Amino acid sequence: MSSDRDALVTRLQDRGYTPKVKDVTALLGLLGDEDEDLARDASRAVMRVDAAHAGRVAELVATAAREAVRPARGRLTRLAGDLAKSGEPTSPLVTWLLEAVRDADPKTRRAAARGLGKLTPSPEIERALLDAFDAFAADEDRRPIVEALGKVGGEAARAKLAGVSSEDRAVVRAKLVIDREAARGRPQEIATEAEHAGLVRFHVRRGLEPVLVEELSDPRARVVAPGIVESNRKGRFADALAVRTALEVALPLPPERVGEDGVAGAIARALVRPEALSLFRSLTRGEGPIRFRVAFRRGGHQRATAWKIAELVRGATDALVNDPTSSTWEVLVGESRDAVHLELLPRGYEDTRFAYRGHTVPASSHPTIAAALVRVGPRRDDDVMWDPFTGAGAELVERARIGKVARLVGTDLDEKAVLAARANLEAAGVTASVTTGDALHTSPAGVTAIVSNPPMGRRVQRGGHLPLLERFVRHAGEVLPPGGTLTWIVPEPDAIVNAARAARFTTERMLTVDMGGFAGELMVLRKA
């Protein structure tokens, strides 16, 4: 027997070892070994048995756990919890966990509580955990029970924990998670049709700030920082959300000074102030506490800070509950030396601005860039607009959206792009002629304006984009009539300006735009 055990121990050292079901009994026997590393390896090996034998493995583990003594009993119960989370609710593993949560062995009952917390919530599981909570008063026993109730508990668990001191962090978090789960069951969304009067902050690609200001047509709109435009607005919130050149719409809160309670305390104080709660309530439709999540400009999850914020907010008001995965609002946090700066970003609504964009191809225009291109370019109701590098057709759709146009024409060398553009145009309800064609040799009849986001050598035309663009400028000069315009974005403006000048174009406007990792020059050229 010793030789069999030694052989099994040796096999466990092989990370590729996948046990057969006949090995399970011997592996379970190792869970009582004094060597904790060996017991852990044996437990992990059992987890790797083919899923086809899950029922048999469940029976063996449950039986072994019920018959074992410590330390094997607690280890087997922990294994039962790991296996049960992917099994059936009627599994013998679940039956054992429901029994073991009140076991005489402390490690066994704590492992059982943790295992039950991983399962799909049910009244039976909640009842077993509540009975165990009443049966054991020690903090070390109650903590895993409370944590499990926070994951699978419902109204009964909420009522039980309401009478427990909130000084224990496990209890606080359990209450928070129960409230979060309850809130998820209630429909909630951004009240886009609600009236809003106050400061609105628009996030936009750097370089396109003046374009967004033009779209707003608001003399009070101003650029306050790179990529940030602010406007005091009064009207439907939906009107702010409809701005097509904006990346994000946010509602800024007044700065909150960081005090002795730290960054988390300052953020929580800002969120529960009357002006913040008023914004949340006026622009949220639904019952129950308003769900929010926290994000930080400097990046990272900062889980400890997020938990602290959630606990402080929930302790201060019943109107808000933190929910990182199903939130109606996102709270974007910026930090300065002694203050936090919060923005409320709506998340619980459907952004329909670019709903037509069901198909994309490599180097497809971001729709906000397409919207900026057609807004910057000169427009007439009798224009025939051509996009020679049409991609997925965003520029054609955006031109139709902004105003009257006589005809829309798109061409692209890539047949997949042509099909994508046609599908998007149909979804948008826009009529255009899109065909396969070489931009350097196509000359659509009657073209008066060219608008395009051409290849920039990042994802397509690598290394050969600049000669292509220089040649296209010359071709555009031949296709366009006097006074015709070319509006596009290019990566090497100096070379393109020289080529454009040689083709008898004058430069009317240039904007350096952040294209997501590199700069492009949005330029408007007019043929003399």
XYZ file of C-alpha atoms in Angstrom:
528
model
C 0.000 0.000 0.000
C 2.839 2.322 0.830
C 4.249 1.896 -2.655
C 0.845 2.813 -4.168
C 0.701 5.913 -2.025
C 4.242 6.880 -2.987
C 3.429 6.417 -6.665
C 0.347 8.631 -6.300
C 2.350 11.308 -4.519
C 4.896 11.218 -7.331
C 2.175 11.620 -9.959
C 0.879 14.669 -8.109
C 4.139 16.447 -8.828
C 3.296 16.337 -12.536
C 1.159 19.383 -13.323
C -0.262 17.616 -16.349
C -1.548 14.714 -14.263
C -5.282 14.185 -14.821
C -6.657 11.559 -12.411
C -9.155 8.888 -13.379
C -12.272 8.404 -11.322
C -10.754 5.234 -9.843
C -7.967 7.391 -8.313
C -10.337 9.689 -6.428
C -10.682 7.607 -3.251
C -6.909 7.422 -2.830
C -6.561 11.151 -3.512
C -9.197 11.978 -0.913
C -7.239 9.916 1.562
C -4.331 12.320 1.165
C -6.452 15.254 2.374
C -5.860 14.104 5.948
C -2.079 14.190 5.576
C -0.028 16.400 7.899
C 1.675 17.872 4.853
C -0.688 20.717 3.898
C 0.947 21.188 0.495
C 0.347 17.529 -0.340
C -3.287 17.798 0.771
C -3.731 20.913 -1.384
C -2.222 19.184 -4.436
C -4.502 16.195 -3.945
C -7.554 18.455 -3.703
C -6.593 20.252 -6.910
C -6.109 16.933 -8.662
C -9.643 15.848 -7.786
C -10.888 19.077 -9.386
C -9.274 17.951 -12.666
C -11.179 14.665 -12.986
C -13.140 14.543 -16.235
C -16.485 16.353 -15.911
C -18.241 13.264 -17.247
C -17.659 11.672 -13.826
C -18.838 14.705 -11.805
C -21.740 12.804 -10.238
C -19.568 9.964 -8.999
C -16.896 12.359 -7.704
C -19.578 14.322 -5.830
C -20.774 11.143 -4.090
C -17.242 10.139 -3.100
C -16.323 13.586 -1.740
C -19.575 13.990 0.214
C -19.260 10.527 1.750
C -15.604 11.033 2.626
C -16.313 14.412 4.234
C -19.177 13.039 6.320
C -16.986 10.201 7.636
C -13.753 12.156 8.111
C -12.252 13.727 11.207
C -10.155 16.867 11.372
C -8.106 18.056 9.578
C -9.451 16.053 6.628
C -13.060 16.963 7.437
C -12.524 20.703 6.922
C -10.383 20.199 3.822
C -12.911 17.869 2.245
C -15.686 20.335 2.989
C -13.709 23.103 1.299
C -13.285 20.812 -1.725
C -17.024 20.099 -1.651
C -17.697 23.828 -1.839
C -15.358 24.246 -4.807
C -16.978 21.364 -6.665
C -20.564 22.245 -5.770
C -20.506 25.704 -7.380
C -20.495 24.120 -10.835
C -22.886 21.269 -10.005
C -26.604 20.715 -9.539
C -28.507 22.147 -6.545
C -29.567 18.584 -5.663
C -25.959 17.357 -5.583
C -24.852 15.363 -2.511
C -22.185 18.043 -2.119
C -24.868 20.686 -1.485
C -26.618 18.341 0.938
C -23.384 17.957 2.858
C -22.682 21.699 2.920
C -26.153 22.368 4.316
C -25.425 19.906 7.110
C -21.833 20.922 7.704
C -22.580 24.616 8.244
C -23.540 23.638 11.830
C -20.806 21.025 12.280
C -19.030 20.634 15.619
C -15.667 21.226 13.943
C -15.104 24.997 13.483
C -13.026 24.678 10.306
C -15.620 22.401 8.748
C -18.565 24.703 9.392
C -16.618 27.766 8.197
C -15.631 25.953 5.001
C -19.268 24.958 4.533
C -20.434 28.569 4.934
C -17.926 29.761 2.359
C -19.005 26.972 0.009
C -22.678 27.867 0.340
C -21.834 31.468 -0.469
C -20.593 30.342 -3.900
C -23.868 28.666 -4.858
C -26.953 29.952 -6.648
C -29.143 31.637 -4.013
C -32.103 29.640 -2.720
C -34.413 29.809 0.320
C -32.927 26.547 1.603
C -29.375 27.902 1.573
C -30.424 31.178 3.175
C -32.317 29.322 5.901
C -29.348 27.050 6.682
C -27.005 30.021 6.979
C -29.426 31.937 9.209
C -29.817 28.915 11.482
C -26.028 28.662 11.727
C -25.819 32.389 12.459
C -28.153 31.902 15.434
C -26.312 28.808 16.604
C -22.832 30.348 16.848
C -22.118 33.694 18.473
C -18.337 33.921 18.071
C -17.121 36.481 15.556
C -14.782 34.024 13.846
C -17.764 31.700 13.246
C -20.206 34.364 12.175
C -17.894 36.177 9.777
C -17.919 33.518 6.990
C -21.667 33.043 7.543
C -22.281 36.772 7.177
C -20.094 36.928 4.070
C -22.069 34.048 2.558
C -25.378 35.726 3.435
C -24.141 38.823 1.661
C -23.791 36.769 -1.524
C -26.864 34.529 -1.399
C -29.147 36.147 1.172
C -32.448 37.908 0.560
C -35.064 39.688 2.615
C -34.736 37.310 5.576
C -30.969 37.863 5.691
C -31.467 41.614 5.384
C -33.856 41.571 8.361
C -31.482 39.463 10.433
C -28.429 41.621 9.736
C -30.353 44.836 10.351
C -30.199 44.063 14.046
C -26.474 43.355 14.065
C -23.876 45.994 14.945
C -22.569 47.674 11.819
C -19.083 48.113 13.270
C -18.078 44.712 11.937
C -16.892 45.267 8.347
C -18.104 41.812 7.282
C -21.616 42.731 8.393
C -21.437 46.125 6.671
C -20.339 44.562 3.401
C -22.924 41.805 3.632
C -25.694 44.367 4.075
C -24.322 46.327 1.154
C -24.216 43.292 -1.156
C -27.744 42.223 -0.170
C -29.027 45.732 -0.878
C -27.172 45.711 -4.194
C -28.738 42.416 -5.258
C -32.179 43.620 -4.235
C -31.727 46.842 -6.220
C -30.748 44.916 -9.342
C -34.162 43.309 -9.359
C -35.839 46.682 -9.869
C -35.811 48.269 -13.337
C -33.846 51.496 -13.454
C -32.671 53.786 -16.243
C -31.553 57.302 -17.065
C -34.534 59.636 -17.456
C -33.347 61.008 -20.799
C -36.546 62.994 -21.386
C -36.276 64.788 -18.036
C -35.554 68.508 -17.972
C -32.112 69.489 -16.770
C -30.786 72.949 -16.050
C -27.145 73.335 -15.128
C -23.568 72.712 -16.127
C -22.917 69.890 -18.600
C -19.415 68.732 -19.426
C -18.653 67.152 -22.800
C -15.624 64.926 -23.308
C -14.292 65.101 -26.858
C -11.192 64.003 -28.718
C -8.391 66.497 -28.222
C -8.327 68.914 -31.121
C -12.057 68.665 -31.815
C -13.097 70.999 -28.992
C -13.964 73.902 -31.369
C -15.997 71.535 -33.540
C -18.070 70.440 -30.568
C -18.568 74.066 -29.544
C -19.856 74.770 -33.051
C -22.241 71.831 -32.849
C -23.644 73.102 -29.553
C -24.442 76.510 -31.096
C -24.288 77.884 -27.572
C -22.497 81.207 -27.009
C -21.902 80.165 -23.393
C -20.071 76.955 -24.335
C -16.351 77.107 -23.656
C -13.271 74.924 -23.786
C -12.075 74.478 -20.199
C -9.274 71.950 -20.762
C -7.896 69.745 -23.542
C -10.717 67.416 -24.517
C -13.272 69.148 -22.246
C -16.073 71.532 -23.227
C -18.576 72.931 -20.729
C -21.968 74.469 -21.334
C -24.700 75.756 -19.041
C -27.783 74.212 -20.569
C -31.495 74.154 -19.933
C -33.698 71.605 -21.629
C -34.104 67.873 -22.112
C -31.161 65.793 -20.956
C -31.625 63.811 -24.173
C -30.510 66.862 -26.164
C -27.114 66.825 -24.432
C -26.803 63.080 -24.970
C -27.511 63.556 -28.682
C -24.381 65.663 -29.416
C -22.683 63.620 -32.128
C -19.085 64.810 -31.751
C -18.978 64.069 -28.002
C -17.337 60.970 -26.570
C -18.988 61.311 -23.151
C -21.495 63.542 -21.420
C -20.906 64.264 -17.728
C -22.403 66.310 -14.926
C -19.610 67.788 -12.773
C -19.997 68.148 -9.017
C -18.292 70.890 -6.970
C -14.763 69.940 -5.783
C -14.660 68.226 -2.386
C -11.717 68.831 -0.082
C -9.878 65.763 1.197
C -9.914 65.682 4.993
C -8.968 63.269 7.717
C -11.311 60.668 6.244
C -9.115 60.502 3.135
C -10.016 60.267 -0.534
C -12.782 57.712 0.060
C -14.394 59.961 2.656
C -14.241 62.999 0.371
C -15.825 61.085 -2.514
C -18.594 59.747 -0.287
C -19.307 63.222 1.115
C -19.558 64.662 -2.390
C -22.006 61.964 -3.490
C -24.425 62.398 -0.595
C -24.567 66.188 -0.681
C -28.047 67.547 -1.531
C -27.009 68.873 -4.944
C -25.603 65.480 -5.987
C -28.634 63.550 -4.716
C -30.889 66.016 -6.517
C -29.095 65.326 -9.815
C -29.310 61.574 -9.309
C -33.017 61.689 -8.479
C -34.074 64.113 -11.204
C -32.350 62.134 -13.970
C -33.059 58.555 -12.861
C -36.271 56.642 -13.508
C -37.117 53.574 -11.424
C -37.642 52.301 -7.915
C -35.216 51.635 -5.106
C -31.747 53.034 -4.457
C -29.903 54.501 -7.437
C -27.024 52.265 -8.543
C -23.579 53.763 -9.174
C -20.034 52.577 -9.735
C -16.742 54.412 -9.204
C -13.932 54.824 -11.751
C -10.671 56.706 -11.336
C -9.056 58.903 -13.986
C -5.618 57.671 -13.011
C -6.741 54.097 -13.721
C -6.692 50.929 -11.668
C -9.515 49.255 -9.787
C -8.582 50.476 -6.280
C -10.893 47.889 -4.742
C -10.236 48.854 -1.116
C -11.080 52.502 -1.804
C -14.193 51.538 -3.776
C -15.416 49.325 -0.913
C -14.838 52.112 1.582
C -16.778 54.570 -0.577
C -19.618 52.076 -0.903
C -19.764 51.549 2.865
C -19.663 55.271 3.685
C -22.325 56.164 1.122
C -24.654 53.387 2.249
C -24.178 54.451 5.856
C -25.143 58.022 4.994
C -28.149 57.531 2.693
C -30.578 54.886 1.459
C -30.875 56.715 -1.864
C -27.664 55.272 -3.377
C -26.073 51.847 -3.563
C -22.742 50.919 -5.125
C -22.968 48.346 -7.906
C -19.800 47.864 -9.993
C -21.407 45.542 -12.563
C -24.969 46.798 -13.091
C -24.861 50.542 -12.548
C -27.080 53.344 -13.821
C -24.395 55.994 -13.213
C -20.609 56.021 -13.245
C -18.786 58.349 -10.885
C -15.520 59.432 -12.529
C -13.007 60.624 -9.939
C -10.154 63.025 -10.588
C -7.740 64.052 -7.849
C -5.723 67.173 -7.191
C -3.391 67.830 -4.292
C -6.091 68.445 -1.682
C -9.439 67.773 -3.374
C -11.410 65.297 -5.437
C -13.284 66.297 -8.594
C -16.287 64.154 -9.457
C -18.267 63.782 -12.665
C -21.519 61.832 -12.967
C -21.638 59.907 -16.260
C -24.970 58.373 -17.343
C -24.716 54.659 -18.127
C -28.233 53.292 -17.813
C -29.518 54.298 -21.235
C -29.165 53.244 -24.856
C -26.937 55.545 -26.877
C -28.741 55.505 -30.213
C -26.592 58.125 -31.952
C -24.664 55.507 -33.903
C -27.035 52.554 -33.659
C -26.694 52.076 -37.413
C -23.067 50.999 -36.977
C -23.583 47.253 -36.904
C -20.617 46.453 -39.172
C -16.999 47.602 -39.047
C -13.784 46.896 -40.936
C -10.119 47.516 -40.016
C -9.450 51.262 -39.728
C -13.163 52.136 -39.732
C -13.764 55.721 -38.662
C -14.865 56.257 -35.104
C -18.337 57.778 -35.583
C -17.503 60.911 -33.568
C -14.620 61.590 -35.978
C -16.923 61.033 -38.950
C -19.407 63.456 -37.412
C -16.641 66.042 -36.931
C -15.407 65.651 -40.509
C -18.777 66.392 -42.092
C -19.419 69.236 -39.656
C -16.091 70.928 -40.432
C -16.404 70.522 -44.188
C -18.249 73.223 -46.183
C -21.762 72.042 -47.126
C -24.428 72.926 -49.687
C -27.845 71.380 -50.255
C -26.897 70.504 -53.852
C -23.609 68.798 -52.934
C -22.568 65.515 -54.454
C -20.341 64.090 -51.733
C -17.807 61.350 -52.390
C -15.961 59.293 -49.789
C -13.160 57.566 -51.729
C -12.019 55.493 -48.720
C -15.488 54.749 -47.442
C -14.677 51.948 -44.994
C -17.892 51.133 -43.104
C -19.684 54.224 -44.407
C -19.756 56.437 -41.306
C -18.959 59.668 -43.186
C -21.788 59.039 -45.654
C -24.300 58.445 -42.860
C -23.139 61.492 -40.898
C -23.379 63.720 -43.972
C -26.973 62.617 -44.475
C -27.700 63.282 -40.800
C -26.413 66.852 -40.795
C -28.450 68.293 -43.666
C -29.652 68.123 -47.253
C -27.384 66.668 -49.903
C -28.037 65.926 -53.561
C -26.208 62.599 -53.757
C -23.860 60.418 -51.688
C -21.169 58.266 -53.293
C -18.751 55.874 -51.628
C -15.974 53.676 -53.004
C -13.465 51.320 -51.433
C -10.990 48.757 -52.715
C -12.086 46.238 -50.080
C -15.235 44.329 -50.984
C -15.848 43.636 -47.267
C -15.853 47.374 -46.613
C -18.368 47.921 -49.403
C -20.693 45.300 -47.937
C -20.285 46.745 -44.436
C -21.022 50.265 -45.650
C -24.112 49.148 -47.539
C -25.440 47.337 -44.453
C -24.823 50.355 -42.216
C -26.419 52.748 -44.689
C -29.490 50.536 -44.927
C -29.731 50.390 -41.127
C -29.487 54.187 -41.009
C -32.132 54.646 -43.692
C -29.663 56.532 -45.904
C -29.577 56.237 -49.672
C -26.094 56.183 -51.220
C -24.217 54.524 -54.054
C -21.351 52.420 -52.653
C -19.223 50.370 -55.015
C -15.830 48.731 -55.224
C -13.339 51.156 -56.694
C -9.799 52.497 -56.576
C -9.697 56.011 -55.127
C -6.910 56.975 -57.538
C -8.826 56.013 -60.678
C -12.465 56.643 -59.794
C -14.132 59.888 -60.903
C -17.779 60.034 -59.789
C -19.823 62.393 -61.956
C -20.727 65.765 -60.517
C -18.687 65.530 -57.303
C -18.524 68.843 -55.445
C -17.203 67.721 -52.045
C -14.912 64.949 -50.885
C -15.055 63.929 -47.207
C -12.962 60.999 -45.988
C -10.863 59.460 -43.253
C -8.196 57.795 -45.428
C -5.620 55.096 -44.498
C -2.929 56.413 -42.149
C -0.565 53.469 -42.153
C -1.570 52.095 -38.752
C -3.873 49.204 -39.608
C -3.993 49.315 -43.400
C -1.599 50.637 -46.086
C 1.330 50.296 -43.679
C 4.367 52.092 -45.056
C 2.644 53.059 -48.306
C 0.033 55.509 -47.124
C 1.891 58.801 -47.718
C 2.547 58.308 -51.460
C -1.072 57.158 -51.773
C -2.389 60.312 -50.104
C -0.115 62.609 -52.140
C -1.300 60.968 -55.357
C -4.903 61.220 -54.238
C -4.622 64.983 -53.664
C -3.556 65.358 -57.265
C -6.445 63.158 -58.392
C -8.917 65.133 -56.243
C -7.724 68.287 -57.959
C -8.716 66.730 -61.290
C -12.102 65.421 -60.078
C -13.363 68.473 -58.186
C -14.668 71.595 -59.944
C -13.351 75.060 -59.020
C -14.541 75.832 -55.511
C -14.910 72.112 -54.694
C -13.660 70.994 -51.268
C -11.639 68.112 -49.823
C -12.096 67.522 -46.083
C -10.029 64.728 -44.544
C -7.546 63.704 -41.839
C -3.916 62.952 -42.659
C -0.904 61.921 -40.534
C 1.835 63.962 -42.304
C 0.346 67.421 -42.903
C 3.441 69.176 -44.250
C 3.870 66.781 -47.172
C 0.136 66.819 -47.912
C -0.075 70.627 -47.819
C 2.753 70.845 -50.366
C 1.047 68.307 -52.610
C -2.281 70.132 -52.202
C -0.700 73.459 -53.141
C 0.718 71.897 -56.284
C -2.783 70.646 -57.155
C -4.152 74.221 -56.834
C -5.803 73.744 -53.422
C -5.838 76.391 -50.735
C -6.004 75.467 -47.061
C -9.088 76.806 -45.282
C -8.795 75.072 -41.907
C -6.481 72.743 -40.005
C -6.981 71.018 -36.638
C -4.564 68.631 -34.934
C -6.672 65.740 -33.637
C -5.917 62.905 -31.208
C -6.595 59.760 -33.204
C -6.020 57.448 -30.258
C -2.269 57.119 -29.800
C -1.120 59.387 -32.596
C -1.984 62.782 -34.047
C -3.762 63.404 -37.316
C -4.373 66.689 -39.085
C -7.964 67.456 -40.014
C -7.757 69.787 -42.970
C -10.222 71.519 -45.250
C -8.867 72.198 -48.736
C -10.627 74.178 -51.448
C -9.780 74.019 -55.122
C -8.928 77.461 -56.468
